[in-house]
Structures are given as C-alpha cells and as structure tokens.
CSV table of C-alpha atoms in Angstrom, one decimal:
chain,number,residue,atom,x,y,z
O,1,UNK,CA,115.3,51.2,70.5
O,2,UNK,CA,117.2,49.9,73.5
O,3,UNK,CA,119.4,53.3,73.5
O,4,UNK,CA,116.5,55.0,73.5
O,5,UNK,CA,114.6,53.6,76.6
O,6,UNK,CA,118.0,53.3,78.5
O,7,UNK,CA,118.1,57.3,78.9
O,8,UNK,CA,114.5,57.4,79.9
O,9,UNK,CA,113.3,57.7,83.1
O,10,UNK,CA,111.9,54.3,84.3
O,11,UNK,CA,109.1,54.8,86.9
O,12,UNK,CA,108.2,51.4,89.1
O,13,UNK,CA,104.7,49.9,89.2
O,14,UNK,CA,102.7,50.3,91.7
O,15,UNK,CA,102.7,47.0,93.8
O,16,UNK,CA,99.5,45.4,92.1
O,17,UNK,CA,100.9,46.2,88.7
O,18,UNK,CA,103.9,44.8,89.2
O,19,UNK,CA,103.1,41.4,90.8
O,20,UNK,CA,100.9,40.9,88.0
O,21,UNK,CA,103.5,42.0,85.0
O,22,UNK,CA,105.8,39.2,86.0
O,23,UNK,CA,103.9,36.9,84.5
O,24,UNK,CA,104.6,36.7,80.5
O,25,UNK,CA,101.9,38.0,77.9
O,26,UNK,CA,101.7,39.1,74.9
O,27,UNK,CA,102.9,42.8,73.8
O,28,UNK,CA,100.0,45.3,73.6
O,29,UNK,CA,100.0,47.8,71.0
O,30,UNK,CA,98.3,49.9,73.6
O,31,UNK,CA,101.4,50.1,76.3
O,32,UNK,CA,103.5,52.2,73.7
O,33,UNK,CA,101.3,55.1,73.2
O,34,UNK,CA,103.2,57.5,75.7
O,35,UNK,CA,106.7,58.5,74.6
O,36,UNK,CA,109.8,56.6,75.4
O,37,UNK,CA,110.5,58.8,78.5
O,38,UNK,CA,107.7,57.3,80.6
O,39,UNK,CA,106.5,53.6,81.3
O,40,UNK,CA,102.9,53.6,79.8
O,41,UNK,CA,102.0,52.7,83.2
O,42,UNK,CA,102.8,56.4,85.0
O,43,UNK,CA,104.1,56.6,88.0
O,44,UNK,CA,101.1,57.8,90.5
O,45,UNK,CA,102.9,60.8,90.9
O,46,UNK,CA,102.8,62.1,87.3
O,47,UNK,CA,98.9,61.4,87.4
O,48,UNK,CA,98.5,63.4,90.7
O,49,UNK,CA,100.4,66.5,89.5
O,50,UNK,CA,97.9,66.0,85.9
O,51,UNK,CA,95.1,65.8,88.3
O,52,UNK,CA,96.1,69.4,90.4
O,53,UNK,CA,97.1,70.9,87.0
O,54,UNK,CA,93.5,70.2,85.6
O,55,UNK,CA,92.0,71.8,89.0
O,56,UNK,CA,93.8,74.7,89.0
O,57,UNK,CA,93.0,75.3,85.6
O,58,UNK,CA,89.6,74.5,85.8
O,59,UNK,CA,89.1,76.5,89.2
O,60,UNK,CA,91.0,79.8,86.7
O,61,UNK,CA,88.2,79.3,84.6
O,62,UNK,CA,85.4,80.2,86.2
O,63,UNK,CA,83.5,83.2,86.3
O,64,UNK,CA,84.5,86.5,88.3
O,65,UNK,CA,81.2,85.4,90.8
O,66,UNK,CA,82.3,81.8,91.2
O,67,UNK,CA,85.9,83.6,91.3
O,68,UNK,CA,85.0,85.8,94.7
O,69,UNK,CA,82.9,83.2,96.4
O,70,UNK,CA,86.2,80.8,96.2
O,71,UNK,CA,88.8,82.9,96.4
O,72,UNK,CA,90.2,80.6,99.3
O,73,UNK,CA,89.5,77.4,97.1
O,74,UNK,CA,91.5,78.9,94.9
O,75,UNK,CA,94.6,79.2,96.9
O,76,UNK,CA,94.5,75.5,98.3
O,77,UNK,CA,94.7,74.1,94.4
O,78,UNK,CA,97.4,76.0,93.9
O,79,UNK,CA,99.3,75.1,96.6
O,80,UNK,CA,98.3,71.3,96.2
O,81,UNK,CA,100.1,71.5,93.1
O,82,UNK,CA,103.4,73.0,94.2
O,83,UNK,CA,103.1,70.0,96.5
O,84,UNK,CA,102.8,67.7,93.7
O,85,UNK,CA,105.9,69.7,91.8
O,86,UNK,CA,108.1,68.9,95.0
O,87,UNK,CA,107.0,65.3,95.4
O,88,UNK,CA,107.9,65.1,91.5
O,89,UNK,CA,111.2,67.1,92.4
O,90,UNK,CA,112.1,64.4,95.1
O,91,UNK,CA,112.2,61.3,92.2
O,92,UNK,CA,115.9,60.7,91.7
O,93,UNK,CA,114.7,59.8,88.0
O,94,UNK,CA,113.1,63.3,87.6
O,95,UNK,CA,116.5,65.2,89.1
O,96,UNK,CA,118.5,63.5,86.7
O,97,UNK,CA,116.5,64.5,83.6
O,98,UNK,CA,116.6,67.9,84.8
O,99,UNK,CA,120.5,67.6,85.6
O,100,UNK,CA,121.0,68.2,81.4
O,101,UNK,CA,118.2,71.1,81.2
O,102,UNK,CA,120.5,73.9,82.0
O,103,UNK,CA,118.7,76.1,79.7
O,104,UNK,CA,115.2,75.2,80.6
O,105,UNK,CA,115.9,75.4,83.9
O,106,UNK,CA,117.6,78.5,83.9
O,107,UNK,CA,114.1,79.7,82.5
O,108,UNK,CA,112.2,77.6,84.6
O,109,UNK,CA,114.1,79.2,87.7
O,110,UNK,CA,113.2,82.6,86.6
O,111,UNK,CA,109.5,82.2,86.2
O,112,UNK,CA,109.2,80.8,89.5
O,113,UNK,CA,110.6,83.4,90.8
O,114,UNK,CA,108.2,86.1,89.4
O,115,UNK,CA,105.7,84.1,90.7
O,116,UNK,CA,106.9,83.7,94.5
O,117,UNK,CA,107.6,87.6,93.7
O,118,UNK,CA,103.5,88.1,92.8
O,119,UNK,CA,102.8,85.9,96.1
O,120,UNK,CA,105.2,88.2,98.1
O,121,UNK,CA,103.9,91.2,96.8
O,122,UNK,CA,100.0,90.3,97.2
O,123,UNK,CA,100.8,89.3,101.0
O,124,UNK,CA,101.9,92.6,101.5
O,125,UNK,CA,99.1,94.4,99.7
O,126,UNK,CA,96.2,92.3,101.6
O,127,UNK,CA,98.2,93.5,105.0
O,128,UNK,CA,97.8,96.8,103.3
O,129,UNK,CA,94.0,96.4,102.0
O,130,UNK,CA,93.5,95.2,105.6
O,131,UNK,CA,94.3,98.0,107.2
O,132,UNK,CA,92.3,100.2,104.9
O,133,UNK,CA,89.3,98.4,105.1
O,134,UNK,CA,89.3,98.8,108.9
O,135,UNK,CA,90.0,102.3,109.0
O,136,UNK,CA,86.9,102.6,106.9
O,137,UNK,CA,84.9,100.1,109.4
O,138,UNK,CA,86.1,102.6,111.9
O,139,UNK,CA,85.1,105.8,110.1
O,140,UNK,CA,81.5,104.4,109.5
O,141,UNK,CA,81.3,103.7,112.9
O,142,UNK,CA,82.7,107.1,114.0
O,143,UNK,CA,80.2,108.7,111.1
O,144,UNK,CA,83.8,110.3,110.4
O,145,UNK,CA,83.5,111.5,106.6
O,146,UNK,CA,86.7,112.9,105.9
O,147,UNK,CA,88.3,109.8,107.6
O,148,UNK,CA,85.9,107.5,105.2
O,149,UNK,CA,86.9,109.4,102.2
O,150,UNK,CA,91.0,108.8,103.0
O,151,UNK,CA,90.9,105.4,103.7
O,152,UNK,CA,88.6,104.6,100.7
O,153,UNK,CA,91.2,106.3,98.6
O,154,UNK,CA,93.9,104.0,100.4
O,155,UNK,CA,91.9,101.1,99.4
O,156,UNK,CA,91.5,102.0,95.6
O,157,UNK,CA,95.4,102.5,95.4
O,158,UNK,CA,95.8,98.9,97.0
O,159,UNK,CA,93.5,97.9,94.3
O,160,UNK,CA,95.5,99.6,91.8
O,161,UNK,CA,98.4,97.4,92.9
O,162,UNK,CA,96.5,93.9,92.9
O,163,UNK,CA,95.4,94.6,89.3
O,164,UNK,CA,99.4,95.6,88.4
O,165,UNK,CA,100.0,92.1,90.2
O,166,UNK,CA,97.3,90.4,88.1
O,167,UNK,CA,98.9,91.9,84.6
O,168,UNK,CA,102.3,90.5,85.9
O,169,UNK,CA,101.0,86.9,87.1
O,170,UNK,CA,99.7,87.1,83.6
O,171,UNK,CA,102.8,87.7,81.4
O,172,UNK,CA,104.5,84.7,83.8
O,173,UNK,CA,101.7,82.7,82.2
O,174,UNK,CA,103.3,83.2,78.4
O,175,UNK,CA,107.0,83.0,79.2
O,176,UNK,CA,106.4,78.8,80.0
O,177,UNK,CA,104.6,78.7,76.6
O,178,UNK,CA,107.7,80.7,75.7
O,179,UNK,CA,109.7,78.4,76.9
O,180,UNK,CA,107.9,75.2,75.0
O,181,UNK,CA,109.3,76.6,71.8
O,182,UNK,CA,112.6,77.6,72.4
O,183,UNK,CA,113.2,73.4,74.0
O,184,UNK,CA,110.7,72.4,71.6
O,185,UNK,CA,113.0,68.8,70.2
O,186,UNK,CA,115.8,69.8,72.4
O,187,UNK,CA,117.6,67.0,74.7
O,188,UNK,CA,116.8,63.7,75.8
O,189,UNK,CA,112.7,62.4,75.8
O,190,UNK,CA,113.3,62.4,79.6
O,191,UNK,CA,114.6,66.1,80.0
O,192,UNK,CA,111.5,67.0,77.2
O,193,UNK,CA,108.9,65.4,79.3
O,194,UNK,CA,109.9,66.8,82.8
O,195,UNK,CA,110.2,70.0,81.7
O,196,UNK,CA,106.9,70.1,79.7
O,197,UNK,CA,105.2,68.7,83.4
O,198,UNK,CA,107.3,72.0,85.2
O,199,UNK,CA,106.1,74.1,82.2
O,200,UNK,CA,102.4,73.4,82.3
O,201,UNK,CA,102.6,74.1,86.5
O,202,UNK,CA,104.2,77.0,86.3
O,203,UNK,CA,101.5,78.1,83.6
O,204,UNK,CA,98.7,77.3,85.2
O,205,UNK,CA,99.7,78.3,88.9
O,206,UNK,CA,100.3,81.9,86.7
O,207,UNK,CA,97.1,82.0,85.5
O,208,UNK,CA,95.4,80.8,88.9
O,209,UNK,CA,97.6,83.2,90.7
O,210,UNK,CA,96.2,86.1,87.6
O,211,UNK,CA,92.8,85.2,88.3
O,212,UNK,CA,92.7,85.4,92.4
O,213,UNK,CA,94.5,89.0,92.1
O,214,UNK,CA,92.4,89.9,89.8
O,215,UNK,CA,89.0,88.8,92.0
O,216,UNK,CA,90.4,90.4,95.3
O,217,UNK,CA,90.8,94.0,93.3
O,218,UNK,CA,87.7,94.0,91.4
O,219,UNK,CA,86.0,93.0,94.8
O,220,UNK,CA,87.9,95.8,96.3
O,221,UNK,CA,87.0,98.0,94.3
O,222,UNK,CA,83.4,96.9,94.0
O,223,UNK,CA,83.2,97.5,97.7
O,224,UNK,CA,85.1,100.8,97.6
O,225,UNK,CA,82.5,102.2,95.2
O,226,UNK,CA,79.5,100.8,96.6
O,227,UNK,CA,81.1,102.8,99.9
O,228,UNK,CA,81.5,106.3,97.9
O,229,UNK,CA,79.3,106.0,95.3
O,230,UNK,CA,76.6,109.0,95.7
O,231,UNK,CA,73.9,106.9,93.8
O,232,UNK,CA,70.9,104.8,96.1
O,233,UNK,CA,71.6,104.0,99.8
O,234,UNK,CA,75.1,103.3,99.1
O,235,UNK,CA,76.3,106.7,99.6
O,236,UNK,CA,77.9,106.8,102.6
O,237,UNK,CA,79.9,109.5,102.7
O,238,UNK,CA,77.0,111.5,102.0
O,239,UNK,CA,75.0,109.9,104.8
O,240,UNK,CA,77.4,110.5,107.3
O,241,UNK,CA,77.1,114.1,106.6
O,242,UNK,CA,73.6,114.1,106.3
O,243,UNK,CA,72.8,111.8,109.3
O,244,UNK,CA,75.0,114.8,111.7
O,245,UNK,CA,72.6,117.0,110.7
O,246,UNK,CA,69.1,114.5,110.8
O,247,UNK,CA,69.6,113.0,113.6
O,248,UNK,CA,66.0,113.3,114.7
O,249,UNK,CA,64.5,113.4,111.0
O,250,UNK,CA,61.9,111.0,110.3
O,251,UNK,CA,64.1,109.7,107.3
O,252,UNK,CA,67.0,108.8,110.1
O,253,UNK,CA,66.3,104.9,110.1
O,254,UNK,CA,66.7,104.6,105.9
O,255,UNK,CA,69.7,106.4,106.5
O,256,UNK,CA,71.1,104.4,109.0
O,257,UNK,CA,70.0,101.1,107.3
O,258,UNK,CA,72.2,102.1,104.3
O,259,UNK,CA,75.2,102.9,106.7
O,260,UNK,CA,74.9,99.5,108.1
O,261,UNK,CA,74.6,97.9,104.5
O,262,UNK,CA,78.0,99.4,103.5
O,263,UNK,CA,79.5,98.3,107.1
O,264,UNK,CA,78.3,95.0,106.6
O,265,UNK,CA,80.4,95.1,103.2
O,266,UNK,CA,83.3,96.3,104.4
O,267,UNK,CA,83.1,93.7,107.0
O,268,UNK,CA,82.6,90.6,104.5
O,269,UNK,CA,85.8,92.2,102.7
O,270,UNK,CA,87.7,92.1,106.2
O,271,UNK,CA,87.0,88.2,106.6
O,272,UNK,CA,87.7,87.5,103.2
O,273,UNK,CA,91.2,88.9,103.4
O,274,UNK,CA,91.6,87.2,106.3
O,275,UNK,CA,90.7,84.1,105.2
O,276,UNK,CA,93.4,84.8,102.4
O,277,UNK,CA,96.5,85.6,104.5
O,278,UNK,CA,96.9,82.2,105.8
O,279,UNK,CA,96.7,80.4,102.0
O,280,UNK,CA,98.9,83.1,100.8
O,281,UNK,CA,101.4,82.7,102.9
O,282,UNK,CA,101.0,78.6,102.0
O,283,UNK,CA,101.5,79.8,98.4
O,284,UNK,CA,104.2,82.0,98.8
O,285,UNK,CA,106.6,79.1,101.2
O,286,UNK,CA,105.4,76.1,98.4
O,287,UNK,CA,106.5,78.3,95.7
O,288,UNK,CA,109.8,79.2,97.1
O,289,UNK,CA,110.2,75.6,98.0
O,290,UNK,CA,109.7,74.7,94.5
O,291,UNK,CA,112.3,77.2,93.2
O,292,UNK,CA,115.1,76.2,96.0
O,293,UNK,CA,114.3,72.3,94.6
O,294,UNK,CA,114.9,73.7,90.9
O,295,UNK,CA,118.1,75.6,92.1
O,296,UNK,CA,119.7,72.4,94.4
O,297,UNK,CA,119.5,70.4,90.9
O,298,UNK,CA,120.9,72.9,88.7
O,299,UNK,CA,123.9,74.0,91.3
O,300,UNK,CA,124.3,70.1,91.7
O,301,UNK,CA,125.0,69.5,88.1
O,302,UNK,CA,127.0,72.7,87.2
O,303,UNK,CA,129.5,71.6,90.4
C-alpha cells in the first residue's frame, strides 16, 4: 500500500482540516472510499471543476426554449470551467500525473483543439449572421424586397454552417468517451484520475458548445422563416410588395403592424448575437489557454 500512495497525487487540506487532523484518531472506514490517487479530503479545486462540470451539463440539458432565452448563460459556464481546467492545470501534483500520459494527452490535445476550432469558427459565423441580419433590418426599413429576399438567403446559409458546427461539437463529445476506453487501467491511479477530470471537461464543454450552436441556428432560422414565410402577418416579403402599391388602402395599418413585428424579430436576433460575441470570444481565448497548458506539459516531459 505505501508504493501505491507514494505515486499519488497528495493534495493539502484546507487550513481548518488540517489543524484539526494533527491531532490522532481513530481510522475511518469512510476516508478510503476515493481511489488511492486523491486524499478523501479533495482538494477545493477538484470539487469546483465537479461543480462547473455539473452546470454545464445541466445548463446542455435543458430544452431548446430554456436553450434561446440563455444562450449567454450558457457561454459563461462554459468558460467557468476552462477556468477551473487551468487552475487544475497550475497544481504541480496534476502536471506531474499528466507528464506519463503521452497518449492521453496526445488525444486530449486534439479534442481541444476541435473545440477552440468550433469556437473560432462560430465567432466568425455570428460576425457573418450579424451582418445578414442588418441588411435585412435595413431592407425592411427600405420596404426593399429583393434586398430582403438576398440577405434572408445569407442568413439561412450562416445557419446551415452553425448546424455543421453543432454536428462537429457533437462528435468532439464521443472522442473523450473514446478516449476512456482506450486508457481504461492504463498508468498510474494519478495519471487515471486527471485524465478522467480533463475527459469529462472536454465532454461536457462539447456538448454545451453542441447545444448553444445548435440554439443560435434553429433561432436563425426560426427568425428567417417567420421573415419569408408567406403564411399570417409574417410575410414580409409579400407586404413589402403589397404595401408599394396600398399605400393609402384601408388595410395599410395591418400591414405595417406585421412589418414591424418581423423588424422587431430581427432586432431581438441582432442583440442576441451581440450579446454572444463578447462570451465567444471568452470561450474561444479559455479554450486555447487550456490546450497551450496541455501542450507546455507534454513538450516539458518529451524534452
């Protein structure tokens, strides 16, 4: 047993745990139910990456409604938890379990990457989706139907592309579970247990990461069709037509409440990707962050 615990990683108390464990007491069949790579007493940072894990998972979860009305939410848990993953990456005890991982972190390195990848990408299709969203603004306001029409289309294809993103962030989800198996037993209880803690992050960071590109194109798109769609007052490419040629018909005002129905979408849209650029681009830094801390340790040991 001694040979076992001296290649584990051995965590401090916290200050009130430890005054109070230098006095003697009887063993506690209740301390040795972890495994012998962590004190049964985890370090706080363990239990705050566990806590950011559960949060992103649990925000993942949700419905596609809960989903759009906390897209923004969303983005801060998973960011909180690439924190936690670098405050873990920091603990000299953590580095040196990784320092025998080659293999696990080789895979480890590349699923982080897809993922910055999927950030980087969805930056650059929100600047897109921005742009097409207020060229449409600016067609309604211009009652400019062929304009309306193009930039709709643009939207749709930036759609397209954040539903390509989801289906990616989504197969970066499996390859940790992947993973599990193929260093299922393998190395030191240490190396097992880190790992497992950068496995489960970059798992549920890929689904989190599934589920916001997945809201932002289904509310693109719901917004896009409500715009085109030539059923109830929704049609707005219609009533642009129809309103250059009614302009003093008694049925004018319906008309123009509908237009400014649709504009009122397309604005909420606008704010909402805005909202989003700033937490993307939080992701998208944390999660390179994470990969460059992975890549220091590995070059460390190989050298």
């Amino acid at each position: 047993m001694a040979r076992a615990f001296a290649r584990s990683i051995s965590f401090p108390l916290s200050p009130s745990r430890s005054s109070s464990s230098s006095k003697p007491r009887a063993p506690s069949s209740s301390y040795h139910a972890r495994s012998v790579s962590l004190p049964c007493r985890s370090h706080p940072i363990l239990a705050h990456l566990h806590t950011h894990i559960r949060a992103v998972r649990a925000w993942a979860q949700q419905g596609l409604s809960a989903l759009v009305a906390s897209v923004a939410v969303g983005l801060a848990h998973v960011d909180a938890l690439q924190a936690a993953l670098g405050d873990l990456l920091d603990l000299p005890e953590a580095q040196a379990a990784l320092s025998g991982a080659g293999g696990s972190v080789d895979r480890l390195l590349d699923s982080f990457l897809r993922l910055a990848d999927a950030h980087g990408c969805f930056q650059e299709a929100m600047v897109a989706l921005k742009q097409d969203v207020a060229e449409a603004l600016a067609a309604v306001r211009r009652r400019d139907g062929a304009r309306l029409a193009s930039a709709v289309r643009s939207q749709r294809r930036a759609g397209k592309e954040l539903a390509r993103l989801a289906a990616a962030a989504r197969e970066c989800a499996v390859r940790p579970s992947r993973l599990s198996i193929l260093s299922g037993g393998q190395g030191s209880a240490a190396e097992v247990e880190v790992t497992g803690l950068l496995m489960e992050s970059a798992a549920a960071t890929a689904s989190a990461s599934a589920a916001l590109f997945g809201t932002v194109a289904a509310l693109s798109a719901s917004v896009a069709s409500e715009t085109c769609s030539c059923n109830g007052t929704a049609s707005l490419v219609c009533l642009v037509t129809k309103n250059k040629k009614k302009k003093a018909a008694p049925g004018f005002g319906e008309d123009e409440t509908a237009v400014a129905a649709v504009a009122e979408r397309l604005e909420e849209l606008e704010e909402c990707i805005e909202e989003l650029e700033t937490g993307s681009e939080k992701v998208f830094r944390s999660l390179v962050q994470t990969r460059v801390a992975l890549l220091n340790i590995h070059t460390l040991h190989i050298f």
